[in-house]
Coordinates of C-alpha atoms in Angstrom, one line a residue:
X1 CA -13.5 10.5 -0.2
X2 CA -12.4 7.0 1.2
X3 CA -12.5 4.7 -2.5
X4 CA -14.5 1.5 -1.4
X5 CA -14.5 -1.7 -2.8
X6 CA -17.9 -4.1 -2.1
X7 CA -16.7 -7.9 -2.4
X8 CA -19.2 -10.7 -1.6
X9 CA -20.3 -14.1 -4.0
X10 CA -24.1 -13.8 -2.9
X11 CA -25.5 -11.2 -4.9
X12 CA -28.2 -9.9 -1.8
X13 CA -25.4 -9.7 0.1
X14 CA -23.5 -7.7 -2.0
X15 CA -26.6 -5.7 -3.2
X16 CA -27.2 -4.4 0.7
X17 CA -23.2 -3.7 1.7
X18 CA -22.9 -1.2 -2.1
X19 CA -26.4 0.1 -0.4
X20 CA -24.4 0.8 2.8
X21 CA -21.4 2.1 1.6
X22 CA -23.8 4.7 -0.5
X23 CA -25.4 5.8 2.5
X24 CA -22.1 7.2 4.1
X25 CA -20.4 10.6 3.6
X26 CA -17.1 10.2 3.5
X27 CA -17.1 6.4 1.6
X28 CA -16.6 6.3 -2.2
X29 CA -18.5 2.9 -3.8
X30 CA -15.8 2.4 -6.7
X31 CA -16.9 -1.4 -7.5
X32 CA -18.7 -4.0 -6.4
X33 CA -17.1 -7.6 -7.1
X34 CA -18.6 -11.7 -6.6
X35 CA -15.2 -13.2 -6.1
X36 CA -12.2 -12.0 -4.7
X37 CA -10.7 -13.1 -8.5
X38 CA -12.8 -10.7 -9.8
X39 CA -11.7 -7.9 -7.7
X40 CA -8.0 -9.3 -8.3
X41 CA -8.9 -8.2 -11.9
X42 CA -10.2 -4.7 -10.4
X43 CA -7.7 -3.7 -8.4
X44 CA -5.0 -3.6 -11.1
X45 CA -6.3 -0.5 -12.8
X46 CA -8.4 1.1 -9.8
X47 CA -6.7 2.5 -6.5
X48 CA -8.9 1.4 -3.5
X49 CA -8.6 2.7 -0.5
X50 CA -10.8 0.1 1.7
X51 CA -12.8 -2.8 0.7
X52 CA -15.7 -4.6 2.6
X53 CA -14.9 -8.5 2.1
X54 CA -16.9 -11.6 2.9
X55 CA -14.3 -14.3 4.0
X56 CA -16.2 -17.7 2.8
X57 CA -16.0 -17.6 -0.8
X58 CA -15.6 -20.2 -3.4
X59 CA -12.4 -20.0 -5.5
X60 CA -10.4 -17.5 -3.5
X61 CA -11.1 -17.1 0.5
X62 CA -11.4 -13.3 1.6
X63 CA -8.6 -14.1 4.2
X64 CA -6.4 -15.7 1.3
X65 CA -7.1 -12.6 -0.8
X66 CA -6.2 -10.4 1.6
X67 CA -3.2 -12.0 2.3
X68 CA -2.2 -12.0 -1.5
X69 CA -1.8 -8.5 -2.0
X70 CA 1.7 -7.0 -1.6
X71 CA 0.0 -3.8 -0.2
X72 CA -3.4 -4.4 1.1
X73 CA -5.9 -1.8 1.9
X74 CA -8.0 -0.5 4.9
X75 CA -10.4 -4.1 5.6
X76 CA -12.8 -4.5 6.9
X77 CA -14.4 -8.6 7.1
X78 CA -18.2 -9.6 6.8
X79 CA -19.3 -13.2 7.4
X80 CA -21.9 -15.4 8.7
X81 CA -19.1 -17.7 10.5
X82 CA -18.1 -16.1 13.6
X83 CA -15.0 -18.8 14.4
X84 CA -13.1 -16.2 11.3
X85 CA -12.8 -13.3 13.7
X86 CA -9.7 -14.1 14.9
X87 CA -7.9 -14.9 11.5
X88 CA -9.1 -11.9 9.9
X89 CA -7.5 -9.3 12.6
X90 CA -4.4 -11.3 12.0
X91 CA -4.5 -10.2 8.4
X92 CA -4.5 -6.5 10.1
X93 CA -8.4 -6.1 9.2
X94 CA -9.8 -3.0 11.4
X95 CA -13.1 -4.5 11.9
X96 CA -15.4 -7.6 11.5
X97 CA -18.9 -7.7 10.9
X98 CA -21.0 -10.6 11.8
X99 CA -24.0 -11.2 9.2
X100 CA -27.1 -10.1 9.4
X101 CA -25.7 -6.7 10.2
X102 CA -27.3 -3.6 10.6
X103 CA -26.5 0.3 9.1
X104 CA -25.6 1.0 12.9
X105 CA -22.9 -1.9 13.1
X106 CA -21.9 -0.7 9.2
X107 CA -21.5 3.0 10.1
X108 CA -19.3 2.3 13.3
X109 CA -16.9 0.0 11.3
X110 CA -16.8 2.7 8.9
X111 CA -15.7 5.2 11.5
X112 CA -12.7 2.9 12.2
X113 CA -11.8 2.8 8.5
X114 CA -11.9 6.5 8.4
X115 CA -9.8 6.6 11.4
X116 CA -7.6 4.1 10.0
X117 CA -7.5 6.4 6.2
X118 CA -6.9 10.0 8.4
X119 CA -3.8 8.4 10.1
X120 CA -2.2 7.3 6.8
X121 CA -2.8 10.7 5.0
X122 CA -2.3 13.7 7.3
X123 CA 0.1 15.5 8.5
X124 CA 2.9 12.5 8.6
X125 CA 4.8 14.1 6.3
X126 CA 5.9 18.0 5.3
X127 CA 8.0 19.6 2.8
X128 CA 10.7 22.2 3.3
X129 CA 13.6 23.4 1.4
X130 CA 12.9 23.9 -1.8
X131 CA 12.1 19.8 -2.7
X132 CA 15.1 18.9 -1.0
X133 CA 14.0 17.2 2.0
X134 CA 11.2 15.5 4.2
X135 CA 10.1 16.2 7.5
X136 CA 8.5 12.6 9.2
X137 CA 6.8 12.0 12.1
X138 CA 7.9 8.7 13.9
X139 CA 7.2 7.2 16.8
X140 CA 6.7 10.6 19.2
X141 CA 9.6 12.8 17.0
X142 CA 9.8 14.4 13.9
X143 CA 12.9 12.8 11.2
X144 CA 14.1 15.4 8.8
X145 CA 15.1 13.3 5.6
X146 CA 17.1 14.5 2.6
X147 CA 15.6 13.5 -0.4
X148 CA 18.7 13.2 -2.2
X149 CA 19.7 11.0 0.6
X150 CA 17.1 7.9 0.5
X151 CA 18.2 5.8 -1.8
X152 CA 14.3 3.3 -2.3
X153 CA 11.0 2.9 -0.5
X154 CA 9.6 -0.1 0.7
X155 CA 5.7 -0.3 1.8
X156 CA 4.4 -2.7 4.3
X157 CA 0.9 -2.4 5.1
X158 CA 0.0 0.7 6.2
X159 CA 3.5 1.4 6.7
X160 CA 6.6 2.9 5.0
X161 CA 10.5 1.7 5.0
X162 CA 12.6 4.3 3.9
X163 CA 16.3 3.1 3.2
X164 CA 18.6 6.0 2.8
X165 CA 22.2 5.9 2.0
X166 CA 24.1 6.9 5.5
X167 CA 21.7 6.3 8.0
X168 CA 19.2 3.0 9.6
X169 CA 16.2 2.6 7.6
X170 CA 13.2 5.1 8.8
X171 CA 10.2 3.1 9.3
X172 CA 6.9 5.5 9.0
X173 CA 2.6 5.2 9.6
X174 CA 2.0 6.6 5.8
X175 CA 0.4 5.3 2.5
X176 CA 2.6 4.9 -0.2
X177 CA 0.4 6.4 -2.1
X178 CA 0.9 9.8 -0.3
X179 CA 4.5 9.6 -0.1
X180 CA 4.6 9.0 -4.2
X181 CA 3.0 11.9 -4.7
X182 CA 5.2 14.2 -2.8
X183 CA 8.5 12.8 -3.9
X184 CA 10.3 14.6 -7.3
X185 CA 10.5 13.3 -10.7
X186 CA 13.7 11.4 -9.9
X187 CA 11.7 9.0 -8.1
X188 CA 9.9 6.1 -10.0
X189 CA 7.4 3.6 -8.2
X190 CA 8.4 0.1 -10.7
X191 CA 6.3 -2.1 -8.3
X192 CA 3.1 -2.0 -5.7
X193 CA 6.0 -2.4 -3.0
X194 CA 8.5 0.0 -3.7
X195 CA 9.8 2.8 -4.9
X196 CA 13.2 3.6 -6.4
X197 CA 15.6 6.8 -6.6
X198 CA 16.2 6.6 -10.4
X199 CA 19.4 8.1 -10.0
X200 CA 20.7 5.1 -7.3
X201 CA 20.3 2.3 -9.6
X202 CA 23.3 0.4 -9.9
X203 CA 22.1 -1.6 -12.5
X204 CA 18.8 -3.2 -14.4
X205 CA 19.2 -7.4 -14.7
X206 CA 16.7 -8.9 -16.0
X207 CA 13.4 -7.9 -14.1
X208 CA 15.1 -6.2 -11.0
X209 CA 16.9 -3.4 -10.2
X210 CA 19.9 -3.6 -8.3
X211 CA 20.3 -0.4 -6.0
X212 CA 23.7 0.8 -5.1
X213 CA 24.8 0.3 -2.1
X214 CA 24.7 2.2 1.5
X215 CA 27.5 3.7 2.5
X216 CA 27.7 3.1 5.8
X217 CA 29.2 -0.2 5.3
X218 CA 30.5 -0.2 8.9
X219 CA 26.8 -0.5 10.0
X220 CA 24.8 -3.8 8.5
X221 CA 21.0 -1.8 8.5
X222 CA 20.6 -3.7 5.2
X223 CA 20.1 -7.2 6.7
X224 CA 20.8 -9.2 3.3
X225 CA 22.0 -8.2 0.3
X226 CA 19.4 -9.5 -1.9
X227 CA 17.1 -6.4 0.2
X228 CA 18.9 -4.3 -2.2
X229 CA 17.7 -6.3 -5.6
X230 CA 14.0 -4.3 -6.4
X231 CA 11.8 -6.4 -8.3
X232 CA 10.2 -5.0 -11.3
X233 CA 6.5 -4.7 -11.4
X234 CA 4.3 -5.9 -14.3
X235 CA 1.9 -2.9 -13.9
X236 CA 5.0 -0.5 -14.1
X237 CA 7.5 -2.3 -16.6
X238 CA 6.6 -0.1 -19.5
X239 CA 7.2 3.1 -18.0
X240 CA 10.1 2.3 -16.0
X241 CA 11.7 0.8 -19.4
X242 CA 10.4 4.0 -21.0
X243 CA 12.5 5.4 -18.8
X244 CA 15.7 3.4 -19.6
X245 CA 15.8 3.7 -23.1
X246 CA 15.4 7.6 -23.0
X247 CA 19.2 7.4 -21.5
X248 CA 20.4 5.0 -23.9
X249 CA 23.2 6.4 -25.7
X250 CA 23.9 4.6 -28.7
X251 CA 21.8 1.7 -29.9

């Protein structure tokens, strides 16, 4: 099931798009919101998959929302204004429905979320080895990558970054989501935008985690240094310093 998110500031309107999202199979109706700041709030505690958004709302735009969020999900725009279309597939929003709509124009915008969803969690990515590596498909090839090997994970979108320590960073169609829960224990997600090899940290300052280093320093893949400083979440600060003072020795 596809989690959903309703968001909308005119309570009809919200009303008939939770009735919508009800009436298909494969959608989930997790929450319904009446400002964008409300599902701000939502979205720290609930993982949503796809969310229905109107764009002209007080307070917080749907367009300026979606552009907030360091990972956004599968969108999909509803509005009365027409003149938005074009900003909202710049935000990478799979489809835009023009108010009134009907259950038709809902169910094919919901076959292009569904699309969107099946290409981020197949088969991009297999396991082999025992937990010791990870087979991607790229482009129109298939990267075999040793886990011990990648040293953080960056998510963009609907897509991946995987740096790795002796080899150019492996950019991949896949939710973060997905990946996380494939990877091994020695991998800890401290913010919405990355994920971190626990055993490549160079060092903790402050609230970011400086990685070590790639070795192939003959071959800049890095682009600046400050790539390789990983901010620290505030929804994952407890457990990654959990984390750190289980190694502590001493006090």
């Amino acid at each position: 099931m596809i989690k959903t998110l309703a968001i909308d500031d005119e309570p009809l309107a919200l009303q008939q798009l939770s009735a919508y999202i009800k009436k298909i199979p494969f959608l989930e109706l997790t929450g319904m919101c009446q400002s964008a700041l409300e599902a701000q709030e939502l979205m720290k505690t609930e993982s949503i998959d796809a969310i229905f958004i109107d764009i002209n709302m007080p307070d917080l735009s749907g367009l300026d929302f979606v552009r907030s969020l360091e990972s956004p999900p599968i969108v999909v725009f509803t509005t009365a204004y027409s003149e938005y279309a074009i900003d909202g597939y710049k935000v990478n929003a799979v489809d835009y429905l023009l108010k009134p709509f009907s259950l038709e124009d809902f169910q094919r915008a919901s076959e292009k979320v569904k699309r969107q969803y099946d290409l981020l969690h197949t088969a991009a990515i297999s396991q082999v080895d025992d937990d010791e590596a990870l087979f991607f498909k790229t482009e129109h090839r298939v990267v075999r990558v040793d886990i011990n090997k990648i040293r953080y994970i960056e998510g963009m979108s609907e897509y991946i970054k995987i740096y790795m320590e002796d080899q150019k960073p492996l950019v991949v169609l896949l939710a973060m989501k997905k990946l996380e829960e494939r990877l091994p224990a020695s991998f800890m997600r401290i913010h919405r935008s990355y994920i971190i090899h626990l055993k490549k940290i160079l060092e903790v300052n402050k609230n970011r985690v400086i990685m070590q280093p790639c070795s192939l320093n003959a071959i800049n893949t890095q682009g600046s240094p400050d790539q390789d400083y990983i901010p620290i979440g505030d929804l994952y600060r407890e457990s990654f310093y959990q984390y750190l003072n289980s190694k502590f020795l001493g006090k």
